[in-house]
GROMACS .gro file of N, CA and C in nm:
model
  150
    1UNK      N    1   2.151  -1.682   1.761
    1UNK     CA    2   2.057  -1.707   1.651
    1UNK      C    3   1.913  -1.713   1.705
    2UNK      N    4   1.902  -1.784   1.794
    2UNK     CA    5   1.766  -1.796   1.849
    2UNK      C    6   1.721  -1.615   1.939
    3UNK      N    7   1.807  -1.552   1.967
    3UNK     CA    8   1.741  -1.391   2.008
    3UNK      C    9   1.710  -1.339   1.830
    4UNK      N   10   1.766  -1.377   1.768
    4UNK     CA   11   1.718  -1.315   1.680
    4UNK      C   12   1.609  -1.335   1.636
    5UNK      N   13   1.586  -1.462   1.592
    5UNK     CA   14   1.389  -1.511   1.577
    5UNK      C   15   1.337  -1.511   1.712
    6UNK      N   16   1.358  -1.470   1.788
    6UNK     CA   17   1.282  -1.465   1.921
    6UNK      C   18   1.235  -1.299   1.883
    7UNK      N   19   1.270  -1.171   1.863
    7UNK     CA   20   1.324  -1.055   1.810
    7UNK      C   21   1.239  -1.058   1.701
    8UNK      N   22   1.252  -1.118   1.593
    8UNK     CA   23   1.160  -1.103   1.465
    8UNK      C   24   0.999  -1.158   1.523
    9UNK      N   25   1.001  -1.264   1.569
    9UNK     CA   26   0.867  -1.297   1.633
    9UNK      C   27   0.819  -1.182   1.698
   10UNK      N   28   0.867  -1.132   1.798
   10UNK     CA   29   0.798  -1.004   1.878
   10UNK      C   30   0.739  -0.935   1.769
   11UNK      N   31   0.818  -0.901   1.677
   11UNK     CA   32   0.821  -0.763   1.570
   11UNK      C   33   0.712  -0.803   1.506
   12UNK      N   34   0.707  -0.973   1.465
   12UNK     CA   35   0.582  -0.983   1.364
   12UNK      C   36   0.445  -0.976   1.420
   13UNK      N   37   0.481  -1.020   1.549
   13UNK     CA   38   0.306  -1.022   1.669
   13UNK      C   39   0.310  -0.868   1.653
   14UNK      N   40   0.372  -0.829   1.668
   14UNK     CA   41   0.340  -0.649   1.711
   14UNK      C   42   0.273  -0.605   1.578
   15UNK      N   43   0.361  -0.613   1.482
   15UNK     CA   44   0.360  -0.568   1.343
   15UNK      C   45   0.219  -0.603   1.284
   16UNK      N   46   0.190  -0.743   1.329
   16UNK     CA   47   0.019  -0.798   1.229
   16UNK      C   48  -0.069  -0.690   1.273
   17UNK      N   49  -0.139  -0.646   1.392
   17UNK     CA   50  -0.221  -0.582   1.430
   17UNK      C   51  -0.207  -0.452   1.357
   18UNK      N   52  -0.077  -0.366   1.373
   18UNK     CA   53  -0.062  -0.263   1.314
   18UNK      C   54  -0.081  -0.277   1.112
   19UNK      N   55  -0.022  -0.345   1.102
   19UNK     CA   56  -0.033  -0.397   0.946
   19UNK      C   57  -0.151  -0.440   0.882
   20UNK      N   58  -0.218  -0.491   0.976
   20UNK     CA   59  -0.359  -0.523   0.923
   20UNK      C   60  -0.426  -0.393   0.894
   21UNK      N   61  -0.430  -0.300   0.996
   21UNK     CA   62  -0.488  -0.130   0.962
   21UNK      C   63  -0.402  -0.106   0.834
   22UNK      N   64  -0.314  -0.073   0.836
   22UNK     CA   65  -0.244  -0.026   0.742
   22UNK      C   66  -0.269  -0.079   0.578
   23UNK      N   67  -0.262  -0.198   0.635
   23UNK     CA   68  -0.298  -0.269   0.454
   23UNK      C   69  -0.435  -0.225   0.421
   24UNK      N   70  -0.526  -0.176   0.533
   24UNK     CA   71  -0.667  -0.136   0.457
   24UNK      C   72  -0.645  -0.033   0.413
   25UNK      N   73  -0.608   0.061   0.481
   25UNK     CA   74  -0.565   0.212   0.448
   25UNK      C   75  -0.501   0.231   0.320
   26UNK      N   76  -0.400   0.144   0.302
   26UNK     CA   77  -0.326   0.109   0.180
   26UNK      C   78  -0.387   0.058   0.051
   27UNK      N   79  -0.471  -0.035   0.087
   27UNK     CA   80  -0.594  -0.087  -0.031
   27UNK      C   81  -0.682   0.010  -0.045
   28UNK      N   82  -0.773   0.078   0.019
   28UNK     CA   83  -0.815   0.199   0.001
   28UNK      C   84  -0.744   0.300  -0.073
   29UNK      N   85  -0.622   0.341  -0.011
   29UNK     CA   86  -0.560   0.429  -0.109
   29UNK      C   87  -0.471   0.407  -0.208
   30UNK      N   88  -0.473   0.265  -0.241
   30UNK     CA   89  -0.446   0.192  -0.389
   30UNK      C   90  -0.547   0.192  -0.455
   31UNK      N   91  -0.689   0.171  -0.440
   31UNK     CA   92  -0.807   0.180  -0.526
   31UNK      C   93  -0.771   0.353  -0.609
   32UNK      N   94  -0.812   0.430  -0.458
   32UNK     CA   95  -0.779   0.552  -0.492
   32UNK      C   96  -0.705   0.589  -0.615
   33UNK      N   97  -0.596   0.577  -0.601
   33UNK     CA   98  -0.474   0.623  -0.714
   33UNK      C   99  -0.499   0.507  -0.806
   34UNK      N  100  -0.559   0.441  -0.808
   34UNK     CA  101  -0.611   0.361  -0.932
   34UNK      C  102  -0.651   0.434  -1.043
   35UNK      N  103  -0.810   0.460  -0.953
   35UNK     CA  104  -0.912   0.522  -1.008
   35UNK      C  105  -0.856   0.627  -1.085
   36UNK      N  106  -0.771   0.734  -1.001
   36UNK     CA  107  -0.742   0.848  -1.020
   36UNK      C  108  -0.644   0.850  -1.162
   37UNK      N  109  -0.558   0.743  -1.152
   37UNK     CA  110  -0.513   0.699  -1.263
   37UNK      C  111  -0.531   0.635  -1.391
   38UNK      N  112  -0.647   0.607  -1.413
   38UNK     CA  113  -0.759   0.568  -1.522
   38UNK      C  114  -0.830   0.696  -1.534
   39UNK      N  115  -0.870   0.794  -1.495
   39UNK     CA  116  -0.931   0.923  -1.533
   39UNK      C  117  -0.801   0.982  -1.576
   40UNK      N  118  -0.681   1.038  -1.495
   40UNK     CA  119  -0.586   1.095  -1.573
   40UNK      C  120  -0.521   1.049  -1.720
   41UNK      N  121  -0.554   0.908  -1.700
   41UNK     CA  122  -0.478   0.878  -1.874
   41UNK      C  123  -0.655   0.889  -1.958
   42UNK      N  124  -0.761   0.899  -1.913
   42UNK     CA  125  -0.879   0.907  -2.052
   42UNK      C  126  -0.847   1.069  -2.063
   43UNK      N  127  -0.794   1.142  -1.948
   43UNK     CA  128  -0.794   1.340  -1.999
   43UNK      C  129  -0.691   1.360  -2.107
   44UNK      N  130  -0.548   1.262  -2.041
   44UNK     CA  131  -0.440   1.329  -2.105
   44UNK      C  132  -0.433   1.330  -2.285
   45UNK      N  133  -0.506   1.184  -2.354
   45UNK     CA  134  -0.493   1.162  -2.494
   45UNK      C  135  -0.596   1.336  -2.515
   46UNK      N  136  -0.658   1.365  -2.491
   46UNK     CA  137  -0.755   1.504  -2.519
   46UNK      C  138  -0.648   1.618  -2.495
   47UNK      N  139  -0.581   1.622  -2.454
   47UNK     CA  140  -0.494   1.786  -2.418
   47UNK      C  141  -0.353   1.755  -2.540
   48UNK      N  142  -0.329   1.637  -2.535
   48UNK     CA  143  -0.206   1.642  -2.667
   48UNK      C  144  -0.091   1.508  -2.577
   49UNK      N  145  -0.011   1.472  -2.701
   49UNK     CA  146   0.060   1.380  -2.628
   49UNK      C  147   0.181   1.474  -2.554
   50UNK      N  148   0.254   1.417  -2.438
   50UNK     CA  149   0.304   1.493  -2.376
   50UNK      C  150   0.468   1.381  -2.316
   0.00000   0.00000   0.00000
């Protein structure tokens, strides 16, 4: 039991550094497809319901 949270600990020290980049990248490209997704639904009511 204890290699195993010994094992997840490694993974999470390793993991924060990498995850911290990632979650920006990710928030960035969640804004993104936000945005992108508030312009695609003001086009689509104009072309017809679908």
């Amino acid at each position: 039991m204890k290699q195993i949270n010994l094992a997840t600990t490694i993974m999470c020290m390793l993991a924060i550094p990498v995850f911290s980049k990632f979650s920006m990248l990710a928030a960035y490209g969640y804004i993104g497809i936000f945005l992108l997704a508030i312009g695609w639904e003001k086009k689509k009511p104009a072309e017809g319901a679908d």
